[in-house]
Amino acid sequence: MSVQVRLAKNSGFCFGVKRAINLALDAAEKHDKIVTLGSIIHNPQMVHKLEKLGIYSVEDVKKIKNQATIIRSHGIPKDIFDYLKSLNIDIIDATCPYVSKTQEYGKKLSEEGYPIVIMGDKDHPEVIALKSYLKAEPIIVKNADELEYRKFNKVALLSQTTKNIEEFKKIMLKLLDMSQEVRVINTICNATDVRQKSTKELAEESDIMIVIGGKNSSNTKMLAKISAKIIETFHIEEASEIQKEWFIGKKKIGITAGASTPDWIIVEVYNKIIEIVGDSSMFVESIEQIPV
Amino acid sequence: MSVQVRLAKNSGFCFGVKRAINLALDAAEKHDKIVTLGSIIHNPQMVHKLEKLGIYSVEDVKKIKNQATIIRSHGIPKDIFDYLKSLNIDIIDATCPYVSKTQEYGKKLSEEGYPIVIMGDKDHPEVIALKSYLKAEPIIVKNADELEYRKFNKVALLSQTTKNIEEFKKIMLKLLDMSQEVRVINTICNATDVRQKSTKELAEESDIMIVIGGKNSSNTKMLAKISAKIIETFHIEEASEIQKEWFIGKKKIGITAGASTPDWIIVEVYNKIIEIVGDSSMFVESIEQIPV
């Protein structure tokens, strides 16, 4: 059998990331001085590309004076948003609409008196932003195991948009043992779920999986975790990290990529692998040509 | 090993049934003409006992003219309640407070625009009564398998109070695949849950189980079903149904009883079994003396 290199369906940029980057590119044409508050996405290569266009990332909001400011897809805490508004600068809000929706749900449920459980990483910018819309401190857990028993009358459950639905269900079940009312809002982005399922399916049909995305990208790490449970998996950020030895004896090579991984990196990785495994019958220039 | 006869913990009357019967007995002292609308509980023996006190069951509300009327623990539909009020008779509302609470939840969620899923038997009086408080036709399913796929934006889940929590969880999980928001109110009475768990535990330690309760009692049938999955099980209404052959070679005999089973019947059954299995070392006169 010849070597087969396939890309998982629904790999790469999601709707929210595409939108944020388009907003940033548009803004770069209109403004001389422009920054993003924090990296626009968790992908160093994309951040580098934006820098070439004059869009720099600023970590500390206090350093923003008179620059137009892009709010990245993860969103930012309410008080920082309010502070930016007080500066009378142009604000380009590229918060993912699904993330904004989660913030709205959190705000509403919190106002209705629900204690809020969030499935997410407590240090993730999306979760930090979501927290700021709540009236009381939420319970933040990465998984069902982390959720300690306590008694509620009612409780609401939300999720960081890039988390796993199966773990979400486990938390929901556990909450029903703790509370008479459990109000669950599935704020997991469908793109995340679909991407995870496609990754799992491809991993099941592969001898090796290459997961492409920022090493600090939460959703890419989740893809790597899902894949690693099934088959040997390497998580890389770019083509240069690929090692020939990985592919010795492998016949079915699978590739997947996180929501913040630009297409050109996926194409580079694909072509590099094709080069290594010696199959030069195909030459791929854009992601649309890669067989899924 | 000698023969052991044990009663499941939490067998027999629940809070709501005890309350309804006490209300009926009190009412019988105050009123000459008194009826219950439908059998007060699903237990023929108890119904017979009340008849001796002059409390008769009436199935058709139109036959009630000037009698004081007891509303049984299952509750009644809103329009029938309103009709009774229009008769200007004494109404003794013995609806179980947990059932009333479920009706309130149903009403509130329905007014808030939630499509309602009810886990229950569509012909059960409690479910028929609950339905009458909803603005739109609910989806009534006995179990998760019966729930057909459809798409909701939001959906609420309630249960007949005497149903099984594990099946409820399955329905909840299934609904999360159909709706972004799933609002779950666990209206399963804790007594039901505790009784089912005790029955399961005892069945696991027994060679045979005797389940006592009305053949038309929903919660008793559920106990019989849970028990039958584990060990040979007989569902009886009273001691006279017991057959000696059942106990041949059995060393560990378990007894459990539904929420509408009076204590005196449990005691009769216990004593009859003790008589059959030949262990006369104990003589039980009240339920408190039966070993659990």
Coordinates of C-alpha atoms in Angstrom, one line a residue:
Chain A
M1 CA 0.0 0.0 0.0
S2 CA 1.2 3.4 -0.8
V3 CA 1.6 6.1 1.8
Q4 CA -1.5 8.2 2.4
V5 CA -1.5 11.7 3.9
R6 CA -4.9 13.1 4.9
L7 CA -6.2 16.2 6.6
A8 CA -9.0 16.0 9.2
K9 CA -12.2 17.7 8.1
N10 CA -12.8 21.1 9.7
S11 CA -9.2 21.7 10.5
G12 CA -7.9 25.1 11.1
F13 CA -9.5 28.5 11.5
C14 CA -12.9 28.7 12.9
F15 CA -15.5 31.3 12.1
G16 CA -14.5 33.5 15.1
V17 CA -10.8 33.5 14.3
K18 CA -11.3 34.2 10.6
R19 CA -13.6 37.1 11.5
A20 CA -11.1 38.5 14.1
I21 CA -8.2 38.3 11.6
N22 CA -10.3 39.9 8.8
L23 CA -11.3 42.7 11.2
A24 CA -7.6 43.2 12.1
L25 CA -6.5 43.3 8.5
D26 CA -9.2 45.8 7.6
A27 CA -8.3 48.0 10.6
A28 CA -4.6 47.9 9.6
E29 CA -5.5 49.6 6.4
K30 CA -7.4 52.4 8.2
H31 CA -5.2 53.1 11.1
D32 CA -1.6 54.1 11.4
K33 CA -1.2 53.2 15.1
I34 CA -2.9 50.0 15.9
V35 CA -2.4 47.3 18.5
T36 CA -4.1 44.1 19.7
L37 CA -4.7 43.7 23.4
G38 CA -2.9 40.4 23.8
S39 CA -2.1 38.2 20.9
I40 CA -5.0 38.1 18.5
I41 CA -4.9 34.3 18.4
H42 CA -2.8 31.7 20.1
N43 CA -0.6 31.3 17.1
P44 CA 2.9 32.8 17.0
Q45 CA 3.2 32.6 13.2
M46 CA 0.0 34.5 12.7
V47 CA 1.1 37.1 15.3
H48 CA 4.4 37.5 13.5
K49 CA 2.6 38.0 10.2
L50 CA 0.4 40.8 11.7
E51 CA 3.5 42.5 13.1
K52 CA 4.8 42.8 9.6
L53 CA 1.6 44.7 8.8
G54 CA 2.2 47.0 11.7
I55 CA -0.2 45.4 14.2
Y56 CA 1.6 44.8 17.4
S57 CA 0.4 43.0 20.5
V58 CA 0.3 44.8 23.8
E59 CA -0.1 42.8 27.0
D60 CA -0.6 45.7 29.4
V61 CA -3.7 47.8 28.8
K62 CA -2.0 50.7 30.6
K63 CA 0.5 51.0 27.7
I64 CA -2.3 51.9 25.3
K65 CA -2.5 55.6 24.9
N66 CA -3.8 56.7 21.5
Q67 CA -3.6 53.6 19.4
A68 CA -6.6 52.0 17.8
T69 CA -7.1 48.8 19.7
I70 CA -8.3 45.4 18.5
I71 CA -10.0 43.2 21.1
R72 CA -9.2 39.7 20.2
S73 CA -11.6 36.8 19.7
H74 CA -11.3 35.5 23.3
G75 CA -12.8 38.7 24.6
I76 CA -11.6 40.8 27.6
P77 CA -12.8 41.5 31.1
K78 CA -15.5 44.1 31.4
D79 CA -13.4 46.6 33.5
I80 CA -10.7 46.6 30.9
F81 CA -13.2 47.1 28.2
D82 CA -14.6 50.0 30.1
Y83 CA -11.1 51.5 30.6
L84 CA -10.5 51.3 26.9
K85 CA -13.7 53.1 26.2
S86 CA -12.6 55.9 28.6
L87 CA -9.5 56.5 26.5
N88 CA -11.7 57.7 23.6
I89 CA -9.7 55.6 21.1
D90 CA -11.0 53.5 18.2
I91 CA -11.9 50.0 19.5
I92 CA -12.3 47.2 17.1
D93 CA -14.2 44.5 18.9
A94 CA -13.2 41.2 17.4
T95 CA -14.6 39.2 20.3
C96 CA -16.0 36.0 18.8
P97 CA -19.8 36.3 18.7
Y98 CA -20.1 32.9 20.4
V99 CA -17.8 34.1 23.2
S100 CA -19.9 37.3 23.6
K101 CA -23.0 35.1 23.7
T102 CA -21.5 33.1 26.5
Q103 CA -20.8 36.3 28.4
E104 CA -24.4 37.4 28.0
Y105 CA -25.7 34.0 29.3
G106 CA -23.3 34.3 32.2
K107 CA -24.5 37.8 33.1
K108 CA -28.2 36.9 32.8
L109 CA -27.9 33.7 34.8
S110 CA -25.8 35.4 37.4
E111 CA -28.4 38.2 37.7
E112 CA -31.1 35.5 38.1
G113 CA -29.2 34.3 41.2
Y114 CA -27.7 31.1 39.7
P115 CA -24.3 30.0 41.1
I116 CA -22.3 29.5 38.0
V117 CA -20.1 26.5 37.2
I118 CA -17.8 27.0 34.2
M119 CA -16.0 24.2 32.5
G120 CA -12.7 25.8 31.4
D121 CA -9.2 26.8 32.3
K122 CA -9.2 29.4 35.0
D123 CA -6.2 31.2 33.4
H124 CA -7.6 31.2 29.9
P125 CA -8.4 34.8 28.6
E126 CA -11.9 33.7 27.6
V127 CA -12.7 32.4 31.1
I128 CA -11.1 35.5 32.8
A129 CA -13.3 37.7 30.6
L130 CA -16.5 35.6 31.2
K131 CA -15.9 35.8 35.0
S132 CA -16.0 39.6 34.9
Y133 CA -19.6 39.5 33.8
L134 CA -20.7 37.4 36.8
K135 CA -22.0 38.9 40.1
A136 CA -20.5 36.1 42.2
E137 CA -17.3 34.1 42.0
P138 CA -17.9 31.1 39.7
I139 CA -16.7 27.6 40.2
I140 CA -14.2 26.9 37.5
V141 CA -13.3 23.3 36.7
K142 CA -11.3 21.7 33.9
N143 CA -13.2 18.4 34.2
A144 CA -15.8 16.5 36.2
D145 CA -13.2 15.1 38.6
E146 CA -12.3 18.6 39.7
L147 CA -15.9 19.4 40.7
E148 CA -16.2 18.8 44.4
Y149 CA -19.5 17.9 46.0
R150 CA -21.6 20.7 47.4
K151 CA -25.3 21.4 47.7
F152 CA -27.2 23.8 45.5
N153 CA -30.9 24.7 45.1
K154 CA -30.2 25.7 41.6
V155 CA -27.0 25.9 39.5
A156 CA -26.1 26.9 36.0
L157 CA -23.4 25.3 33.8
L158 CA -21.5 27.1 31.1
S159 CA -18.4 26.1 29.2
Q160 CA -15.4 27.8 27.6
T161 CA -16.3 27.6 23.9
T162 CA -13.4 25.4 23.0
K163 CA -13.9 22.6 25.4
N164 CA -15.1 19.0 25.0
I165 CA -18.8 18.0 25.0
E166 CA -18.3 14.6 26.6
E167 CA -16.6 16.1 29.7
F168 CA -19.4 18.7 29.8
K169 CA -22.0 16.0 30.0
K170 CA -20.1 14.3 32.9
I171 CA -20.2 17.6 34.8
M172 CA -23.9 18.0 34.1
L173 CA -24.6 14.6 35.4
K174 CA -22.6 15.3 38.6
L175 CA -24.4 18.6 39.1
L176 CA -27.8 16.8 39.1
D177 CA -26.6 14.9 42.2
M178 CA -25.9 18.3 43.9
S179 CA -28.9 20.4 42.9
Q180 CA -32.6 20.2 42.2
E181 CA -32.4 22.5 39.3
V182 CA -29.5 22.3 36.8
R183 CA -29.7 24.8 34.0
V184 CA -27.2 23.9 31.3
I185 CA -26.2 26.2 28.5
N186 CA -24.1 24.4 25.9
T187 CA -21.7 27.2 25.0
I188 CA -19.2 24.8 23.4
C189 CA -18.7 26.1 19.9
N190 CA -20.1 23.6 17.4
A191 CA -16.9 24.1 15.3
T192 CA -14.9 22.8 18.2
D193 CA -17.1 19.7 18.6
V194 CA -17.1 19.0 14.9
R195 CA -13.3 19.5 14.7
Q196 CA -12.8 17.2 17.6
K197 CA -15.0 14.5 16.1
S198 CA -13.2 14.7 12.8
T199 CA -9.8 14.5 14.5
K200 CA -10.9 11.4 16.4
E201 CA -12.3 9.8 13.2
L202 CA -9.1 10.4 11.3
A203 CA -6.9 9.3 14.2
E204 CA -8.8 6.0 14.3
E205 CA -7.8 5.5 10.6
S206 CA -4.2 6.6 10.9
D207 CA -0.8 5.2 12.0
I208 CA 0.4 8.6 13.2
M209 CA -1.2 12.0 13.7
I210 CA 0.3 15.4 13.4
V211 CA -1.6 18.1 15.3
I212 CA -0.7 21.7 14.2
G213 CA -1.3 24.7 16.4
G214 CA 0.1 27.0 19.0
K215 CA 1.7 25.1 22.0
N216 CA -0.4 27.5 24.2
S217 CA -3.6 27.0 22.2
S218 CA -6.2 25.4 24.4
N219 CA -8.2 23.9 21.6
T220 CA -5.1 22.5 19.8
K221 CA -3.9 20.9 23.0
M222 CA -7.4 19.2 23.3
L223 CA -7.0 17.9 19.7
A224 CA -3.6 16.5 20.6
K225 CA -5.0 14.9 23.7
I226 CA -7.9 13.2 21.9
S227 CA -5.6 12.0 19.2
A228 CA -2.9 10.7 21.5
K229 CA -5.5 8.5 23.2
I230 CA -5.9 6.7 19.9
I231 CA -2.5 6.7 18.1
E232 CA 1.0 8.1 18.3
T233 CA 0.6 11.9 18.0
F234 CA 3.0 14.9 17.6
H235 CA 1.9 18.4 18.4
I236 CA 3.8 21.0 16.3
E237 CA 3.5 24.7 15.6
E238 CA 5.1 24.7 12.2
A239 CA 6.7 22.6 9.5
S240 CA 10.3 23.1 10.7
E241 CA 9.6 21.0 13.8
I242 CA 8.8 17.9 11.8
Q243 CA 11.3 15.0 12.1
K244 CA 11.8 12.4 9.4
E245 CA 12.1 9.5 11.9
W246 CA 8.5 9.9 13.0
F247 CA 7.2 8.5 9.7
I248 CA 9.4 5.4 9.4
G249 CA 7.1 2.5 8.6
K250 CA 3.9 4.7 8.7
K251 CA 1.4 4.2 5.9
K252 CA -1.5 6.3 7.0
I253 CA -0.6 9.8 8.1
G254 CA -3.2 12.1 9.6
I255 CA -3.1 15.8 10.0
T256 CA -5.3 18.1 12.0
A257 CA -5.1 21.7 13.1
G258 CA -6.5 23.9 15.9
A259 CA -8.9 26.8 15.4
S260 CA -6.1 29.3 15.5
T261 CA -3.9 27.6 12.9
P262 CA -3.6 29.6 9.7
D263 CA -4.1 27.7 6.4
W264 CA -0.7 28.5 5.1
I265 CA 0.9 26.6 8.0
I266 CA -1.3 23.6 7.4
V267 CA -0.2 23.6 3.7
E268 CA 3.5 23.9 4.7
V269 CA 3.2 21.0 7.0
Y270 CA 1.3 18.9 4.5
N271 CA 3.9 19.5 1.8
K272 CA 6.8 18.9 4.1
I273 CA 5.3 15.5 5.1
I274 CA 4.7 14.6 1.4
E275 CA 8.3 15.5 0.8
I276 CA 9.5 13.1 3.6
V277 CA 7.3 10.2 2.8
G278 CA 8.4 10.4 -0.8
D279 CA 5.1 10.9 -2.4
S280 CA 5.6 13.7 -4.8
S281 CA 2.7 12.8 -7.0
M282 CA 0.7 15.6 -5.6
F283 CA 1.6 19.2 -5.1
V284 CA -0.6 21.2 -2.8
E285 CA -0.6 25.0 -2.9
S286 CA -3.8 25.7 -0.9
I287 CA -5.7 24.0 1.8
E288 CA -8.6 23.3 -0.6
Q289 CA -6.5 20.9 -2.5
I290 CA -5.5 18.8 0.5
P291 CA -7.4 15.5 0.5
V292 CA -9.6 15.1 3.5
Chain B
M1 CA -27.4 -21.1 57.2
S2 CA -30.8 -20.4 58.6
V3 CA -33.4 -18.6 56.5
Q4 CA -33.3 -14.8 56.7
V5 CA -36.3 -12.5 55.9
R6 CA -35.5 -8.9 55.6
L7 CA -37.4 -5.7 54.7
A8 CA -35.9 -3.1 52.5
K9 CA -35.2 0.2 54.2
N10 CA -37.7 3.0 53.4
S11 CA -40.4 0.6 52.4
G12 CA -44.0 1.7 52.4
F13 CA -45.8 5.0 52.8
C14 CA -44.0 8.1 51.7
F15 CA -44.6 11.5 53.3
G16 CA -47.2 12.6 50.7
V17 CA -49.3 9.4 51.1
K18 CA -49.2 9.5 54.9
R19 CA -50.2 13.2 54.8
A20 CA -53.1 12.4 52.3
I21 CA -54.4 9.6 54.5
N22 CA -54.2 11.6 57.7
L23 CA -56.1 14.5 55.9
A24 CA -58.7 12.0 54.8
L25 CA -59.1 10.5 58.3
D26 CA -59.4 14.0 59.8
A27 CA -62.0 15.0 57.2
A28 CA -64.0 11.8 57.8
E29 CA -64.5 12.9 61.4
K30 CA -65.7 16.4 60.4
H31 CA -67.9 15.6 57.4
D32 CA -70.9 13.3 57.0
K33 CA -70.8 13.2 53.2
I34 CA -67.3 12.8 52.0
V35 CA -65.7 11.4 48.8
T36 CA -62.3 11.2 47.3
L37 CA -62.0 12.1 43.6
G38 CA -60.4 8.9 42.4
S39 CA -58.9 6.4 44.8
I40 CA -56.9 8.2 47.4
I41 CA -53.9 6.0 46.7
H42 CA -53.2 3.1 44.4
N43 CA -53.8 0.5 47.0
P44 CA -57.1 -1.4 47.0
Q45 CA -56.8 -2.5 50.7
M46 CA -56.4 1.0 51.9
V47 CA -59.3 2.2 49.7
H48 CA -61.4 -0.6 51.3
K49 CA -60.4 0.5 54.8
L50 CA -61.5 4.1 54.0
E51 CA -64.8 2.9 52.7
K52 CA -65.5 1.4 56.1
L53 CA -65.1 4.9 57.5
G54 CA -67.6 6.3 55.0
I55 CA -65.0 7.7 52.5
Y56 CA -66.0 6.5 49.0
S57 CA -64.1 7.1 45.8
V58 CA -65.9 8.8 43.0
E59 CA -64.3 8.6 39.5
D60 CA -66.6 11.1 37.7
V61 CA -66.4 14.6 39.0
K62 CA -69.9 15.3 37.7
K63 CA -71.3 12.9 40.3
I64 CA -70.1 15.2 43.1
K65 CA -72.9 17.5 44.2
N66 CA -72.7 18.5 47.9
Q67 CA -70.1 16.1 49.3
A68 CA -66.9 17.3 50.9
T69 CA -64.2 16.2 48.4
I70 CA -60.7 15.0 49.0
I71 CA -58.2 15.7 46.3
R72 CA -55.8 12.8 46.3
S73 CA -52.0 13.0 46.5
H74 CA -51.5 12.7 42.7
G75 CA -53.3 16.0 42.2
I76 CA -56.0 16.7 39.6
P77 CA -56.2 18.8 36.4
K78 CA -56.7 22.5 36.9
D79 CA -60.0 22.7 35.1
I80 CA -61.4 20.0 37.4
F81 CA -60.1 21.8 40.4
D82 CA -61.8 25.0 39.2
Y83 CA -65.0 23.1 38.6
L84 CA -64.9 21.7 42.2
K85 CA -64.4 25.2 43.5
S86 CA -67.5 26.4 41.6
L87 CA -69.6 23.8 43.5
N88 CA -69.0 25.7 46.8
I89 CA -68.2 22.5 48.6
D90 CA -65.5 21.8 51.1
I91 CA -62.3 20.8 49.3
I92 CA -59.6 19.0 51.2
D93 CA -56.5 19.3 49.0
A94 CA -54.3 16.3 49.8
T95 CA -52.1 16.8 46.7
C96 CA -48.6 15.8 47.7
P97 CA -46.6 19.1 48.2
Y98 CA -43.9 17.7 45.9
V99 CA -46.5 17.1 43.2
S100 CA -47.8 20.7 43.6
K101 CA -44.2 21.9 43.4
T102 CA -43.8 20.1 40.1
Q103 CA -47.0 21.7 38.8
E104 CA -45.7 25.1 39.8
Y105 CA -42.4 24.5 38.0
G106 CA -44.2 23.3 34.9
K107 CA -46.5 26.4 34.9
K108 CA -43.5 28.8 35.4
L109 CA -41.3 27.2 32.7
S110 CA -44.2 26.9 30.3
E111 CA -44.9 30.6 30.8
E112 CA -41.2 31.4 30.2
G113 CA -41.6 29.7 26.8
Y114 CA -39.8 26.4 27.4
P115 CA -41.1 23.4 25.5
I116 CA -41.6 20.8 28.3
V117 CA -40.4 17.2 28.3
I118 CA -42.0 15.1 31.1
M119 CA -40.6 11.7 32.0
G120 CA -43.7 9.8 33.1
D121 CA -46.6 7.7 32.1
K122 CA -49.0 9.7 30.0
D123 CA -52.0 8.1 31.6
H124 CA -50.9 8.6 35.2
P125 CA -53.1 11.0 37.1
E126 CA -50.1 13.0 38.3
V127 CA -48.9 13.5 34.7
I128 CA -52.5 14.3 33.5
A129 CA -52.7 16.9 36.2
L130 CA -49.3 18.4 35.5
K131 CA -50.1 18.7 31.8
S132 CA -53.1 20.9 32.6
Y133 CA -50.7 23.6 34.0
L134 CA -48.8 23.9 30.8
K135 CA -49.4 26.4 28.0
A136 CA -48.4 24.0 25.3
E137 CA -48.6 20.2 24.8
P138 CA -45.6 18.6 26.5
I139 CA -43.6 15.7 25.2
I140 CA -44.2 12.8 27.5
V141 CA -41.8 9.9 27.5
K142 CA -41.4 6.9 29.7
N143 CA -37.7 6.6 29.0
A144 CA -34.9 7.9 26.9
D145 CA -35.5 5.5 24.1
E146 CA -39.0 7.0 23.6
L147 CA -37.5 10.4 23.1
E148 CA -37.3 11.1 19.4
Y149 CA -34.7 13.5 18.0
R150 CA -35.9 17.0 17.4
K151 CA -34.3 20.4 17.5
F152 CA -34.9 23.0 20.3
N153 CA -33.4 26.3 21.2
K154 CA -34.2 25.7 24.8
V155 CA -36.1 22.9 26.6
A156 CA -37.1 22.0 30.1
L157 CA -37.2 18.6 31.6
L158 CA -39.4 17.5 34.5
S159 CA -40.4 14.1 35.9
Q160 CA -43.3 12.4 37.4
T161 CA -42.3 12.3 41.1
T162 CA -42.1 8.5 41.3
K163 CA -39.8 7.8 38.4
N164 CA -36.2 6.6 38.2
I165 CA -33.3 9.0 38.4
E166 CA -31.0 7.0 36.2
E167 CA -33.5 7.1 33.3
F168 CA -33.9 10.8 34.0
K169 CA -30.2 11.4 33.5
K170 CA -30.3 9.5 30.2
I171 CA -33.0 11.8 28.9
M172 CA -31.1 14.8 30.1
L173 CA -28.0 13.7 28.1
K174 CA -30.1 13.1 25.0
L175 CA -31.7 16.5 25.3
L176 CA -28.3 18.2 25.3
D177 CA -27.8 16.8 21.8
M178 CA -31.0 18.5 20.7
S179 CA -30.9 21.9 22.4
Q180 CA -28.4 24.6 23.4
E181 CA -30.2 25.2 26.7
V182 CA -31.4 22.3 28.8
R183 CA -33.1 23.3 32.0
V184 CA -33.6 20.3 34.2
I185 CA -35.7 20.3 37.4
N186 CA -35.2 17.1 39.3
T187 CA -38.8 16.6 40.5
I188 CA -38.2 13.0 41.4
C189 CA -39.2 12.6 45.0
N190 CA -36.2 11.8 47.1
A191 CA -38.2 9.1 49.0
T192 CA -38.7 7.4 45.6
D193 CA -35.0 7.4 44.9
V194 CA -34.1 6.3 48.4
R195 CA -36.7 3.5 48.3
Q196 CA -35.4 2.3 44.9
K197 CA -31.8 2.3 46.0
S198 CA -32.7 0.3 49.2
T199 CA -34.7 -2.2 47.1
K200 CA -31.8 -2.6 44.7
E201 CA -29.4 -3.1 47.6
L202 CA -31.6 -5.7 49.3
A203 CA -32.3 -7.5 46.0
E204 CA -28.5 -7.9 45.5
E205 CA -28.3 -9.6 48.8
S206 CA -31.4 -11.8 48.4
D207 CA -32.4 -15.1 46.7
I208 CA -35.9 -13.9 46.1
M209 CA -37.8 -10.6 46.4
I210 CA -41.4 -10.0 47.3
V211 CA -42.6 -6.5 46.2
I212 CA -45.8 -5.4 47.9
G213 CA -48.1 -2.8 46.5
G214 CA -51.1 -2.1 44.2
K215 CA -50.8 -3.8 40.8
N216 CA -51.7 -0.4 39.3
S217 CA -49.2 1.5 41.5
S218 CA -46.6 3.1 39.2
N219 CA -43.9 3.3 41.9
T220 CA -44.5 -0.3 43.1
K221 CA -44.2 -1.5 39.5
M222 CA -40.9 0.3 39.2
L223 CA -39.6 -1.4 42.4
A224 CA -40.6 -4.8 40.9
K225 CA -38.8 -3.9 37.7
I226 CA -35.6 -2.9 39.5
S227 CA -35.7 -6.0 41.6
A228 CA -36.5 -8.4 38.8
K229 CA -33.4 -7.3 36.9
I230 CA -31.4 -8.7 39.8
I231 CA -33.2 -11.7 41.2
E232 CA -36.5 -13.6 41.0
T233 CA -39.2 -11.2 42.1
F234 CA -43.0 -11.5 42.9
H235 CA -45.2 -8.5 42.9
I236 CA -48.2 -9.0 45.2
E237 CA -50.9 -6.8 46.7
E238 CA -51.5 -8.8 49.9
A239 CA -50.4 -11.8 51.9
S240 CA -53.1 -14.1 50.5
E241 CA -51.3 -14.1 47.1
I242 CA -48.2 -15.7 48.5
Q243 CA -47.4 -19.2 47.3
K244 CA -45.3 -21.6 49.4
E245 CA -43.5 -23.0 46.3
W246 CA -41.7 -19.6 45.8
F247 CA -39.6 -20.1 48.8
I248 CA -38.3 -23.6 48.2
G249 CA -34.6 -23.6 48.6
K250 CA -34.4 -19.9 49.3
K251 CA -32.3 -18.8 52.1
K252 CA -32.3 -15.0 51.8
I253 CA -35.8 -13.5 51.4
G254 CA -36.2 -9.8 50.7
I255 CA -39.3 -7.7 51.0
T256 CA -40.0 -4.2 49.8
A257 CA -43.1 -2.1 49.4
G258 CA -44.3 0.8 47.3
A259 CA -45.1 4.3 48.6
S260 CA -48.8 3.5 48.7
T261 CA -48.6 0.2 50.7
P262 CA -49.9 0.4 54.2
D263 CA -47.8 -0.8 57.1
W264 CA -50.3 -3.4 58.2
I265 CA -50.1 -5.2 54.8
I266 CA -46.3 -5.3 55.0
V267 CA -46.6 -6.8 58.5
E268 CA -49.1 -9.4 57.2
V269 CA -46.8 -10.4 54.3
Y270 CA -43.8 -10.6 56.6
N271 CA -45.6 -12.8 59.1
K272 CA -47.0 -15.1 56.3
I273 CA -43.5 -15.6 54.9
I274 CA -42.0 -16.3 58.3
E275 CA -44.8 -18.9 58.8
I276 CA -44.0 -20.6 55.4
V277 CA -40.2 -20.7 55.8
G278 CA -40.7 -22.1 59.2
D279 CA -38.8 -19.5 61.2
S280 CA -41.2 -18.8 64.1
S281 CA -38.5 -17.5 66.3
M282 CA -39.7 -14.0 65.7
F283 CA -43.2 -12.6 65.9
V284 CA -43.7 -9.3 64.4
E285 CA -46.7 -7.1 65.3
S286 CA -45.6 -3.8 63.8
I287 CA -43.4 -2.6 61.0
E288 CA -40.9 -1.2 63.5
Q289 CA -40.0 -4.7 64.6
I290 CA -39.3 -6.1 61.2
P291 CA -35.5 -6.4 60.6
V292 CA -34.2 -4.2 57.8

